[in-house]
mmCIF file of C-alpha atoms in Angstrom:
data_model
loop_
_atom_site.group_PDB
_atom_site.id
_atom_site.type_symbol
_atom_site.label_atom_id
_atom_site.label_comp_id
_atom_site.label_asym_id
_atom_site.label_seq_id
_atom_site.Cartn_x
_atom_site.Cartn_y
_atom_site.Cartn_z
ATOM 1 C CA MET A 1 -9.968 -19.808 13.901
ATOM 2 C CA PRO A 2 -10.103 -19.758 10.055
ATOM 3 C CA VAL A 3 -8.465 -17.214 8.052
ATOM 4 C CA GLU A 4 -11.338 -15.412 6.586
ATOM 5 C CA THR A 5 -12.281 -14.645 10.327
ATOM 6 C CA TRP A 6 -8.640 -12.879 10.754
ATOM 7 C CA LEU A 7 -9.117 -11.316 7.435
ATOM 8 C CA THR A 8 -12.254 -9.767 8.528
ATOM 9 C CA PHE A 9 -11.131 -8.715 11.759
ATOM 10 C CA THR A 10 -7.986 -7.091 10.086
ATOM 11 C CA ILE A 11 -10.015 -5.380 7.406
ATOM 12 C CA GLY A 12 -12.266 -3.970 10.240
ATOM 13 C CA PHE A 13 -9.216 -2.802 11.980
ATOM 14 C CA MET A 14 -8.003 -1.193 8.880
ATOM 15 C CA ILE A 15 -11.232 0.617 8.232
ATOM 16 C CA LEU A 16 -11.310 1.923 11.800
ATOM 17 C CA GLY A 17 -7.684 3.103 11.465
ATOM 18 C CA SER A 18 -8.670 4.881 8.200
ATOM 19 C CA ILE A 19 -11.526 6.492 9.870
ATOM 20 C CA VAL A 20 -9.408 7.674 12.763
ATOM 21 C CA ALA A 21 -6.838 8.951 10.494
ATOM 22 C CA LEU A 22 -9.441 11.242 8.473
ATOM 23 C CA GLU A 23 -11.036 12.444 11.831
ATOM 24 C CA LEU A 24 -7.838 13.442 13.788
ATOM 25 C CA ARG A 25 -7.118 16.954 13.664
ATOM 26 C CA ASP A 26 -3.317 16.556 14.232
ATOM 27 C CA ILE A 27 -1.508 15.411 11.053
ATOM 28 C CA LEU A 28 1.312 13.495 12.916
ATOM 29 C CA SER A 29 -1.328 11.536 14.763
ATOM 30 C CA SER A 30 -3.056 10.874 11.164
ATOM 31 C CA ILE A 31 0.298 9.450 9.892
ATOM 32 C CA ILE A 32 0.542 7.159 12.766
ATOM 33 C CA ALA A 33 -3.066 6.095 12.204
ATOM 34 C CA ILE A 34 -2.264 5.433 8.483
ATOM 35 C CA GLY A 35 0.810 3.412 9.603
ATOM 36 C CA VAL A 36 -1.763 1.146 11.549
ATOM 37 C CA VAL A 37 -3.540 0.544 8.362
ATOM 38 C CA GLY A 38 -0.442 -0.453 6.611
ATOM 39 C CA LEU A 39 0.321 -2.663 9.282
ATOM 40 C CA GLY A 40 -3.053 -4.331 8.699
ATOM 41 C CA VAL A 41 -2.137 -4.859 5.009
ATOM 42 C CA SER A 42 0.931 -6.450 6.008
ATOM 43 C CA MET A 43 -0.841 -8.798 8.309
ATOM 44 C CA SER A 44 -3.325 -9.645 5.646
ATOM 45 C CA PHE A 45 -0.572 -10.679 3.394
ATOM 46 C CA LEU A 46 0.720 -12.972 6.147
ATOM 47 C CA PHE A 47 -2.649 -14.531 6.810
ATOM 48 C CA LEU A 48 -2.769 -15.167 2.825
ATOM 49 C CA GLN A 49 0.632 -16.921 3.071
ATOM 50 C CA ALA A 50 2.522 -14.384 1.230
ATOM 51 C CA PRO A 51 5.391 -13.482 3.476
ATOM 52 C CA ASP A 52 7.334 -11.801 0.865
ATOM 53 C CA LEU A 53 4.541 -9.299 0.174
ATOM 54 C CA ALA A 54 4.039 -8.887 3.913
ATOM 55 C CA ILE A 55 7.708 -8.031 4.407
ATOM 56 C CA VAL A 56 7.815 -5.332 1.521
ATOM 57 C CA GLN A 57 4.674 -3.894 2.771
ATOM 58 C CA PHE A 58 6.025 -3.805 6.492
ATOM 59 C CA LEU A 59 9.270 -2.173 5.247
ATOM 60 C CA PHE A 60 7.438 0.366 3.038
ATOM 61 C CA GLU A 61 5.376 1.390 5.950
ATOM 62 C CA ILE A 62 8.262 1.773 8.199
ATOM 63 C CA PHE A 63 10.188 3.934 5.758
ATOM 64 C CA ALA A 64 7.195 5.893 4.693
ATOM 65 C CA LEU A 65 6.280 6.682 8.415
ATOM 66 C CA ILE A 66 9.842 7.674 9.055
ATOM 67 C CA ILE A 67 9.875 9.904 6.148
ATOM 68 C CA LEU A 68 6.552 11.556 6.726
ATOM 69 C CA VAL A 69 7.287 12.058 10.396
ATOM 70 C CA ARG A 70 10.447 13.583 9.729
ATOM 71 C CA ALA A 71 8.866 15.874 7.142
ATOM 72 C CA PHE A 72 6.106 17.237 9.329
ATOM 73 C CA ILE A 73 7.780 17.094 12.876
ATOM 74 C CA GLY A 74 8.692 20.573 14.080
ATOM 75 C CA LYS A 75 6.574 22.310 11.461
ATOM 76 C CA ASP A 76 3.912 24.757 12.248
ATOM 77 C CA TYR A 77 1.545 23.530 9.684
ATOM 78 C CA HIS A 78 0.346 20.264 11.053
ATOM 79 C CA ALA A 79 -2.757 21.450 12.774
ATOM 80 C CA PHE A 80 -5.831 20.762 10.676
ATOM 81 C CA GLU A 81 -8.327 23.088 9.605
ATOM 82 C CA PRO A 82 -11.505 21.985 8.142
ATOM 83 C CA ALA A 83 -12.125 22.593 4.570
ATOM 84 C CA LYS A 84 -14.960 24.860 3.385
ATOM 85 C CA ALA A 85 -16.543 22.681 0.459
ATOM 86 C CA SER A 86 -19.583 24.248 -1.169
ATOM 87 C CA ILE A 87 -22.732 22.227 -1.887
ATOM 88 C CA ALA A 88 -22.135 22.904 -5.592
ATOM 89 C CA LEU A 89 -18.591 21.468 -5.618
ATOM 90 C CA THR A 90 -19.920 18.385 -3.736
ATOM 91 C CA LEU A 91 -22.754 17.838 -6.173
ATOM 92 C CA SER A 92 -20.633 18.309 -9.118
ATOM 93 C CA SER A 93 -18.052 15.682 -7.736
ATOM 94 C CA ILE A 94 -20.693 13.311 -6.951
ATOM 95 C CA ILE A 95 -22.199 13.709 -10.534
ATOM 96 C CA ALA A 96 -18.903 13.501 -11.973
ATOM 97 C CA LEU A 97 -18.069 10.332 -10.102
ATOM 98 C CA SER A 98 -21.561 8.716 -10.846
ATOM 99 C CA ALA A 99 -20.852 9.327 -14.765
ATOM 100 C CA ILE A 100 -17.376 7.676 -14.605
ATOM 101 C CA LEU A 101 -18.935 4.723 -12.918
ATOM 102 C CA LEU A 102 -21.634 4.562 -15.427
ATOM 103 C CA LEU A 103 -19.396 4.929 -18.413
ATOM 104 C CA SER A 104 -16.939 2.247 -17.135
ATOM 105 C CA VAL A 105 -19.712 -0.180 -16.715
ATOM 106 C CA PRO A 106 -19.406 -1.270 -20.579
ATOM 107 C CA VAL A 107 -15.665 -1.643 -20.221
ATOM 108 C CA LEU A 108 -15.779 -3.932 -17.207
ATOM 109 C CA ARG A 109 -18.228 -6.150 -19.137
ATOM 110 C CA LEU A 110 -15.469 -6.704 -21.788
ATOM 111 C CA LEU A 111 -13.148 -8.303 -19.123
ATOM 112 C CA PRO A 112 -12.813 -11.884 -19.096
ATOM 113 C CA PRO A 113 -14.459 -13.929 -16.504
ATOM 114 C CA PHE A 114 -12.625 -14.478 -13.230
ATOM 115 C CA GLY A 115 -10.056 -17.176 -13.323
ATOM 116 C CA GLU A 116 -9.704 -17.208 -16.994
ATOM 117 C CA PRO A 117 -6.765 -15.190 -17.924
ATOM 118 C CA LEU A 118 -6.078 -13.517 -21.130
ATOM 119 C CA MET A 119 -2.288 -14.762 -21.562
ATOM 120 C CA HIS A 120 -1.187 -18.222 -21.861
ATOM 121 C CA THR A 121 1.753 -17.583 -19.363
ATOM 122 C CA ALA A 122 -0.652 -16.736 -16.613
ATOM 123 C CA GLN A 123 -2.620 -19.949 -17.411
ATOM 124 C CA HIS A 124 0.385 -21.820 -16.937
ATOM 125 C CA TYR A 125 1.108 -20.330 -13.671
ATOM 126 C CA LEU A 126 -2.466 -21.140 -12.681
ATOM 127 C CA ASP A 127 -2.226 -24.718 -13.686
ATOM 128 C CA HIS A 128 1.127 -25.583 -12.630
ATOM 129 C CA GLY A 129 2.511 -23.012 -10.246
ATOM 130 C CA ALA A 130 1.702 -24.854 -7.024
ATOM 131 C CA ARG A 131 3.016 -28.243 -8.182
ATOM 132 C CA GLU A 132 6.275 -26.962 -9.826
ATOM 133 C CA THR A 133 7.364 -24.520 -6.866
ATOM 134 C CA GLY A 134 5.773 -26.209 -3.917
ATOM 135 C CA ALA A 135 4.478 -22.731 -2.774
ATOM 136 C CA ALA A 136 1.157 -22.649 -0.809
ATOM 137 C CA ASN A 137 0.358 -19.117 -2.543
ATOM 138 C CA LEU A 138 0.414 -18.752 -6.025
ATOM 139 C CA VAL A 139 1.266 -15.204 -6.048
ATOM 140 C CA ALA A 140 4.258 -15.942 -3.810
ATOM 141 C CA SER A 141 5.326 -18.797 -6.417
ATOM 142 C CA VAL A 142 5.231 -16.277 -9.171
ATOM 143 C CA ILE A 143 7.211 -13.595 -7.325
ATOM 144 C CA LEU A 144 9.842 -15.875 -5.768
ATOM 145 C CA ASP A 145 10.278 -18.550 -8.385
ATOM 146 C CA TYR A 146 8.965 -17.481 -11.733
ATOM 147 C CA ARG A 147 9.905 -13.874 -11.536
ATOM 148 C CA ALA A 148 12.639 -13.990 -8.821
ATOM 149 C CA TYR A 149 15.109 -11.597 -10.998
ATOM 150 C CA ASP A 150 12.184 -9.279 -11.596
ATOM 151 C CA THR A 151 11.352 -9.082 -7.848
ATOM 152 C CA LEU A 152 15.169 -8.512 -7.140
ATOM 153 C CA GLY A 153 15.189 -5.662 -9.387
ATOM 154 C CA GLU A 154 11.974 -4.012 -7.877
ATOM 155 C CA ILE A 155 13.432 -4.333 -4.459
ATOM 156 C CA THR A 156 16.799 -2.716 -5.567
ATOM 157 C CA VAL A 157 14.670 0.193 -7.092
ATOM 158 C CA LEU A 158 12.617 0.577 -3.773
ATOM 159 C CA PHE A 159 15.812 0.526 -1.650
ATOM 160 C CA THR A 160 17.538 3.016 -4.083
ATOM 161 C CA ALA A 161 14.509 5.514 -3.935
ATOM 162 C CA ILE A 162 14.567 5.382 -0.136
ATOM 163 C CA LEU A 163 18.260 6.127 -0.039
ATOM 164 C CA GLY A 164 17.469 8.869 -2.260
ATOM 165 C CA VAL A 165 14.792 10.372 -0.094
ATOM 166 C CA PHE A 166 17.216 10.130 2.930
ATOM 167 C CA THR A 167 20.140 11.883 0.826
ATOM 168 C CA VAL A 168 17.538 14.694 -0.061
ATOM 169 C CA LEU A 169 16.333 15.000 3.487
ATOM 170 C CA ARG A 170 19.681 15.039 4.707
ATOM 171 C CA THR A 171 20.916 17.731 2.370
ATOM 172 C CA ALA A 172 17.809 19.806 3.358
ATOM 173 C CA ILE A 173 18.609 19.621 6.773
ATOM 174 C CA LYS A 174 22.280 20.725 6.139
ATOM 175 C CA SER A 175 21.235 23.742 4.143
ATOM 176 C CA GLU A 176 18.933 24.885 6.966
ATOM 177 C CA GLY A 177 22.038 25.011 9.365
ATOM 178 C CA GLY A 178 21.303 21.598 11.263
ATOM 179 C CA THR A 179 23.321 18.890 11.975
ATOM 180 C CA ASP A 180 23.133 15.147 11.179
ATOM 181 C CA GLU A 181 22.319 14.340 14.876
ATOM 182 C CA GLU A 182 19.141 16.583 14.811
#
């Protein structure tokens, strides 16, 4: 089966997960539905032969789910109440978004055509990336070969942020009188 078919199926799966997340009345169930959407993004990166991005996306989704579930579990406010939006607020939002879209059209026309980058470095990556690195995906060749140290630094920042969040959550639990095993 071609990759485009799998991508179409995955995108449909993600759209369905997003709709389910929006329609559920329980926040914990919505968080899990959003996790399904993130899993679809990770699978899409795998289909596009970018396993590094798939791994980062998968780890991010797992950690985000753990943090969100930990934050909302046992709380009384995870029941959904419908919002009361007025017609005037809805109309003003639609008018504002339409104005932003119309004002952005001239700016979008200034962008270079697709496949013609502004910088010479990007053109070098496009012309020689697959041959020099042997990677099947140009994004993966840029991330893992040309900018490997940058990627390593980004991953370090990501894991440091995750450790910081866990430290803050653990401190908050201890200050509430709980123990680490809770």
